[in-house]
């Protein structure tokens, strides 16, 4: 028997090498390479390439001309080719943050083949890396109690009859008998039910704020806000169909009208508190638009409203009843005294002007709200900051 | 007021374009392009490249020499350059299946920039696509009731003190008061708690088999089997650290010894049935090894055992008590009459011989088991097939 074991042990010794062969090779090149001083070096082996650039949200923004006038877009830098065919670029020291980038090889967008971390925001796949802050950094997975993140399907009146959403239940939920307040947290155009828990780092932000006693333990529901989409790309009957942002029924009232079915599902499935002082709705961009119009349409549902870089007004030709009688609906919403009406936007955001008009409207009517303005524009960095700022204000 | 709305509507009309600008552009090239006849065309715009190849598990395997002798590895094909700088390759008609591939541009591994679907298997990121079968295809998201998939942390005696696992609860679990049987489903070396629900399509296979009445509604727990890893890369305090398969404590007995703490957590958190006839353990490769040794170490825990392309014997120098007294432990396990002891492997698998020896050992002792042999080797295609075959045998 001992001989058999030895023989087989020898056969098994090659498991690691063979398994790696049987699986798929992975790059030995370190890219991105985040140094202790916050500088980051990117590397791409491409001996035959004539020109390799990098574009990312950590590079200085560049001004470009657009049909709507001048705009600031994310910057690009040219990488340097070494004698060994390795192209490199080293950034200045970067502040702690989650960053996105990709390479452009002779004009072709090229994901970094040495980086295993790519996040898809519906139709957009980007390489990501994080420059860590202190041990209390909100975006990092810390050794604190962790909530559970679930992908759940709910019955819906929208096309397909059932839809997928993400639910965060705080640490301790499973073994508790308490009821919890609920935040409905909505993504933007080009996002889906995965957006806030992936690029938005909502799971980590919640775990860390709750563990620090800075936010109330809460359930956070992150639905798919595209009425034409049952679930994120790859997770619906459409299979691995190339995703698109050119969807119908994004901002035409369909989604807001159907929103109470999500609340009904959540209240009947989870141990929720069901008064409006225990219910918040917030979202970014299109999700801010959905939050604004849903909270105004159903003034009894939500005590807390958060508009992050929100779209405000419906497009030309949109005729849904959801967008009618705005003044009367707003009056009813504010007559009920919202616990919080929160607006945040970047001073470079292309939606800055409509937000300014919306604030003017609230001011004129004497409706109270909290307003936060940040640098930069319509980017995930800002939405993570707004969420981190908003959560501690809820359910106090 | 109407004028204000019109003005703002105009400002908002540019939302889609601006949002796309504010986010990140995505390729207009269709790749992969799955035709109705099952042929698939791949496209890469790379005017400056001298040579572009594609490698994938749908190409004929090629024989190579290795230190252990000749081996079959996945094939490669050279793509054809058009006058427009577009490289293309069209496959023969492919059978319905989930496939993996990538490009090699002038020797550099390059993910397909036009494909939004990449799946990481710990340290390996590959492009994926699916050739759909009939409407009953097990791997597709069908319009059947869907289970919930949760990422949950449990307290552990292993390094870090808490670890992440994936839990599938079948459709209806949340609103039922029934108790359910549990399958523990383990990944291989190079995988993590995401592997079975992503490349393994376990969620879809379960939804579809349960909806068809072919498998019992069950809870499926997919833990992280790397004792040195609290959670999948990017989901632990290590952050976006480049993943590796060169981990300590993978097959040294540490994980098997601690396994009962997972069972205790699951039984105290979910509505489970806790007799061994309601508990199964199965895994692929290293996960098969963990299943074999855990089920043998704790003969009262599991009535059902599944070894998919399993590693069998510990490596040289591994001294854990887990691997001692094999004959006596096996005798105890089989004296308790397992409901099912299931072995499946491909006839090209590099672990074929150790599996043959293990079967010889079971045969010699008269221990009953079910054996399935498939074509090909150590690949996800086989593991999905084995899971689809195994699930209907459980908890009958």
Short mmCIF file of C-alpha atoms in Angstrom, two decimals, chain A residues 1 4-6 8-16 18-26 28 31 44-48 50 55-57 64 66 68 71 73-74 98 100-102 106 108-111 113-126 128-130 141-153 160 162 174-175 189-190 201 204 230 233-237 239-243 245-246 251 265 268-270 285 311 313-316 326-327 350-351 353-354 357 361 378-379 383, chain B residues 1 4-6 8-16 18-26 28 31 44-48 50 55-57 64 66 68 71 73-74 98 100-102 106 108-111 113-126 128-130 141-153 160 162 174-175 189-190 201 204 230 233-237 239-243 245-246 251 265 268-270 285 311 313-316 326-327 350-351 353-354 357 361 378-379 383:
data_model
loop_
_atom_site.label_atom_id
_atom_site.label_comp_id
_atom_site.label_asym_id
_atom_site.label_seq_id
_atom_site.Cartn_x
_atom_site.Cartn_y
_atom_site.Cartn_z
CA UNK A 1 0.00 0.00 0.00
CA UNK A 4 1.00 2.55 -4.27
CA UNK A 5 0.73 5.79 -2.34
CA UNK A 6 4.24 6.82 -3.30
CA UNK A 8 0.43 8.06 -6.93
CA UNK A 9 1.95 10.85 -4.93
CA UNK A 10 4.52 11.26 -7.69
CA UNK A 11 1.75 11.36 -10.28
CA UNK A 12 -0.02 13.97 -8.19
CA UNK A 13 3.02 16.16 -7.66
CA UNK A 14 2.53 17.56 -11.14
CA UNK A 15 -1.00 18.71 -10.27
CA UNK A 16 -0.21 22.38 -9.92
CA UNK A 18 -0.72 20.46 -15.01
CA UNK A 19 -3.74 22.27 -13.63
CA UNK A 20 -2.26 25.56 -14.69
CA UNK A 21 -1.71 24.10 -18.13
CA UNK A 22 -5.18 22.62 -18.15
CA UNK A 23 -6.68 25.94 -17.14
CA UNK A 24 -5.34 29.04 -18.82
CA UNK A 25 -1.98 30.77 -18.51
CA UNK A 26 -1.91 34.14 -16.83
CA UNK A 28 3.66 37.20 -15.13
CA UNK A 31 0.37 45.78 -14.13
CA UNK A 44 2.18 46.12 -21.62
CA UNK A 45 4.39 43.78 -23.63
CA UNK A 46 3.78 44.72 -27.24
CA UNK A 47 7.06 44.61 -29.20
CA UNK A 48 5.38 45.13 -32.57
CA UNK A 50 3.98 51.53 -32.93
CA UNK A 55 -6.56 56.48 -20.77
CA UNK A 56 -7.89 56.63 -17.24
CA UNK A 57 -9.78 58.71 -14.74
CA UNK A 64 -12.47 68.68 -26.35
CA UNK A 66 -18.46 68.61 -28.82
CA UNK A 68 -22.83 71.01 -27.34
CA UNK A 71 -16.24 69.62 -22.63
CA UNK A 73 -13.03 64.39 -20.96
CA UNK A 74 -10.72 61.91 -19.29
CA UNK A 98 -10.79 53.27 -7.07
CA UNK A 100 -10.51 52.89 -14.07
CA UNK A 101 -8.36 52.70 -17.20
CA UNK A 102 -7.51 50.88 -20.41
CA UNK A 106 -2.18 51.46 -32.32
CA UNK A 108 -7.35 49.79 -30.72
CA UNK A 109 -8.88 49.81 -27.26
CA UNK A 110 -7.12 47.01 -25.38
CA UNK A 111 -7.86 45.80 -21.86
CA UNK A 113 -3.99 41.58 -20.19
CA UNK A 114 -2.04 41.52 -16.91
CA UNK A 115 -4.87 42.86 -14.77
CA UNK A 116 -7.40 40.26 -13.62
CA UNK A 117 -9.79 42.95 -12.39
CA UNK A 118 -12.22 44.32 -14.90
CA UNK A 119 -15.66 45.62 -14.02
CA UNK A 120 -18.48 45.86 -16.53
CA UNK A 121 -20.90 48.76 -16.24
CA UNK A 122 -23.50 47.26 -18.56
CA UNK A 123 -21.79 47.81 -21.89
CA UNK A 124 -18.46 49.10 -20.72
CA UNK A 125 -15.64 46.93 -19.49
CA UNK A 126 -12.78 48.74 -17.77
CA UNK A 128 -9.74 48.79 -12.28
CA UNK A 129 -7.28 49.23 -9.44
CA UNK A 130 -7.41 50.79 -6.03
CA UNK A 141 -13.01 45.10 2.41
CA UNK A 142 -12.07 45.46 6.08
CA UNK A 143 -12.09 42.90 8.84
CA UNK A 144 -15.47 44.06 10.11
CA UNK A 145 -18.75 42.13 10.14
CA UNK A 146 -19.93 41.76 6.55
CA UNK A 147 -23.44 41.99 5.21
CA UNK A 148 -24.85 39.49 2.74
CA UNK A 149 -25.26 40.43 -0.92
CA UNK A 150 -27.96 38.53 -2.78
CA UNK A 151 -29.22 38.40 -6.34
CA UNK A 152 -32.96 37.96 -6.13
CA UNK A 153 -35.74 37.78 -8.71
CA UNK A 160 -40.48 39.35 -18.99
CA UNK A 162 -39.72 38.69 -13.48
CA UNK A 174 -30.00 36.29 9.23
CA UNK A 175 -29.85 35.56 12.95
CA UNK A 189 -28.13 54.79 -17.75
CA UNK A 190 -25.48 52.30 -18.74
CA UNK A 201 -18.43 49.79 -3.72
CA UNK A 204 -17.93 47.90 1.39
CA UNK A 230 -34.95 41.79 -16.90
CA UNK A 233 -26.27 41.40 -19.40
CA UNK A 234 -25.40 37.70 -19.24
CA UNK A 235 -27.93 37.12 -16.43
CA UNK A 236 -31.15 37.20 -18.45
CA UNK A 237 -32.70 34.95 -21.11
CA UNK A 239 -27.61 35.29 -22.67
CA UNK A 240 -24.26 36.82 -23.52
CA UNK A 241 -25.80 39.31 -25.92
CA UNK A 242 -23.65 42.35 -26.51
CA UNK A 243 -25.05 44.95 -24.09
CA UNK A 245 -27.26 51.63 -23.63
CA UNK A 246 -29.72 52.24 -26.45
CA UNK A 251 -36.83 57.60 -18.85
CA UNK A 265 -41.95 42.46 -2.94
CA UNK A 268 -43.23 40.83 1.87
CA UNK A 269 -39.87 39.04 1.59
CA UNK A 270 -37.59 40.74 4.12
CA UNK A 285 -27.94 60.17 -13.04
CA UNK A 311 -31.10 63.92 -14.58
CA UNK A 313 -36.47 66.78 -16.66
CA UNK A 314 -38.05 64.38 -19.14
CA UNK A 315 -37.01 64.58 -22.77
CA UNK A 316 -39.09 66.20 -25.50
CA UNK A 326 -45.16 68.49 -11.15
CA UNK A 327 -45.94 71.48 -8.95
CA UNK A 350 -23.16 68.16 -17.80
CA UNK A 351 -26.33 67.98 -15.67
CA UNK A 353 -27.64 73.41 -15.11
CA UNK A 354 -30.84 71.34 -14.79
CA UNK A 357 -32.92 75.01 -12.08
CA UNK A 361 -37.66 75.75 -8.10
CA UNK A 378 -20.39 62.66 -13.98
CA UNK A 379 -18.11 59.95 -12.58
CA UNK A 383 -21.20 58.80 -6.68
CA UNK B 1 -42.98 77.36 -16.48
CA UNK B 4 -38.41 76.55 -18.50
CA UNK B 5 -39.39 72.96 -19.13
CA UNK B 6 -38.69 73.27 -22.84
CA UNK B 8 -34.39 72.12 -19.78
CA UNK B 9 -35.78 69.41 -22.01
CA UNK B 10 -33.37 70.56 -24.70
CA UNK B 11 -30.54 70.43 -22.23
CA UNK B 12 -31.61 66.96 -21.26
CA UNK B 13 -31.95 65.67 -24.80
CA UNK B 14 -28.21 65.29 -24.97
CA UNK B 15 -28.21 63.01 -21.91
CA UNK B 16 -27.67 59.78 -23.75
CA UNK B 18 -23.27 62.91 -22.92
CA UNK B 19 -23.67 59.98 -20.57
CA UNK B 20 -21.93 57.78 -23.07
CA UNK B 21 -19.16 60.32 -23.27
CA UNK B 22 -19.04 60.62 -19.51
CA UNK B 23 -18.86 56.87 -19.13
CA UNK B 24 -16.61 54.97 -21.47
CA UNK B 25 -16.97 54.22 -25.16
CA UNK B 26 -17.60 50.68 -26.17
CA UNK B 28 -19.10 48.86 -32.33
CA UNK B 31 -17.21 39.86 -31.77
CA UNK B 44 -10.27 42.34 -33.98
CA UNK B 45 -9.33 45.70 -35.47
CA UNK B 46 -5.54 45.79 -35.38
CA UNK B 47 -4.17 47.39 -38.58
CA UNK B 48 -0.58 47.50 -37.31
CA UNK B 50 1.73 41.38 -37.95
CA UNK B 55 -6.95 30.22 -28.81
CA UNK B 56 -10.07 28.62 -27.40
CA UNK B 57 -11.59 25.43 -26.11
CA UNK B 64 2.58 19.13 -27.29
CA UNK B 66 5.76 18.27 -21.71
CA UNK B 68 5.62 14.40 -18.23
CA UNK B 71 -0.16 16.13 -23.79
CA UNK B 73 -3.65 21.29 -25.14
CA UNK B 74 -6.25 23.64 -26.49
CA UNK B 98 -20.27 27.78 -23.08
CA UNK B 100 -13.74 30.35 -23.60
CA UNK B 101 -11.13 32.06 -25.76
CA UNK B 102 -8.72 34.95 -26.18
CA UNK B 106 2.02 39.56 -32.04
CA UNK B 108 0.77 39.17 -26.53
CA UNK B 109 -2.29 37.65 -24.88
CA UNK B 110 -5.12 40.10 -25.61
CA UNK B 111 -8.69 39.92 -24.36
CA UNK B 113 -11.99 44.31 -26.64
CA UNK B 114 -15.40 43.91 -28.31
CA UNK B 115 -16.67 41.25 -25.92
CA UNK B 116 -18.13 42.55 -22.67
CA UNK B 117 -18.22 39.08 -21.16
CA UNK B 118 -15.12 37.92 -19.38
CA UNK B 119 -15.10 35.52 -16.47
CA UNK B 120 -12.25 35.27 -13.99
CA UNK B 121 -11.39 31.88 -12.54
CA UNK B 122 -9.21 33.23 -9.71
CA UNK B 123 -6.14 34.18 -11.71
CA UNK B 124 -7.39 33.61 -15.21
CA UNK B 125 -9.56 35.99 -17.17
CA UNK B 126 -11.07 34.62 -20.36
CA UNK B 128 -16.71 33.73 -22.99
CA UNK B 129 -19.64 33.14 -25.31
CA UNK B 130 -22.42 30.65 -25.50
CA UNK B 141 -31.25 31.70 -17.99
CA UNK B 142 -34.77 30.50 -18.81
CA UNK B 143 -38.10 31.99 -17.86
CA UNK B 144 -38.52 29.61 -14.94
CA UNK B 145 -38.63 30.47 -11.23
CA UNK B 146 -35.15 31.58 -10.18
CA UNK B 147 -33.32 30.80 -6.99
CA UNK B 148 -31.47 33.45 -5.01
CA UNK B 149 -27.67 33.59 -5.09
CA UNK B 150 -26.05 35.15 -2.03
CA UNK B 151 -22.53 36.01 -0.98
CA UNK B 152 -22.33 35.32 2.74
CA UNK B 153 -19.53 35.50 5.30
CA UNK B 160 -8.66 35.91 8.80
CA UNK B 162 -14.19 35.01 8.55
CA UNK B 174 -37.79 32.94 1.19
CA UNK B 175 -41.55 32.52 1.48
CA UNK B 189 -7.28 24.86 -7.60
CA UNK B 190 -7.40 28.17 -9.42
CA UNK B 201 -23.37 27.80 -14.57
CA UNK B 204 -28.81 28.10 -14.22
CA UNK B 230 -10.75 34.58 2.91
CA UNK B 233 -9.68 38.08 -5.36
CA UNK B 234 -10.96 41.64 -5.05
CA UNK B 235 -13.45 40.62 -2.33
CA UNK B 236 -11.06 40.28 0.60
CA UNK B 237 -8.94 42.70 2.64
CA UNK B 239 -8.06 44.29 -2.37
CA UNK B 240 -7.30 44.06 -6.07
CA UNK B 241 -4.12 42.10 -5.50
CA UNK B 242 -3.06 40.10 -8.52
CA UNK B 243 -4.44 36.61 -7.86
CA UNK B 245 -2.72 29.77 -7.76
CA UNK B 246 0.48 29.41 -5.75
CA UNK B 251 -4.27 20.24 -0.22
CA UNK B 265 -22.86 27.76 10.06
CA UNK B 268 -27.70 27.42 12.03
CA UNK B 269 -28.39 30.06 9.35
CA UNK B 270 -30.64 28.36 6.79
CA UNK B 285 -10.30 18.59 -9.16
CA UNK B 311 -7.36 14.78 -7.37
CA UNK B 313 -3.85 11.31 -3.24
CA UNK B 314 -1.93 13.83 -1.12
CA UNK B 315 1.43 15.03 -2.36
CA UNK B 316 4.76 13.82 -1.01
CA UNK B 326 -7.42 5.67 4.77
CA UNK B 327 -8.57 2.04 4.73
CA UNK B 350 -4.22 14.07 -16.37
CA UNK B 351 -5.86 12.69 -13.20
CA UNK B 353 -4.73 7.22 -13.59
CA UNK B 354 -5.13 8.13 -9.90
CA UNK B 357 -6.42 3.38 -8.90
CA UNK B 361 -9.35 0.19 -4.41
CA UNK B 378 -9.76 18.69 -17.15
CA UNK B 379 -12.16 21.35 -18.44
CA UNK B 383 -17.66 19.74 -14.85
#
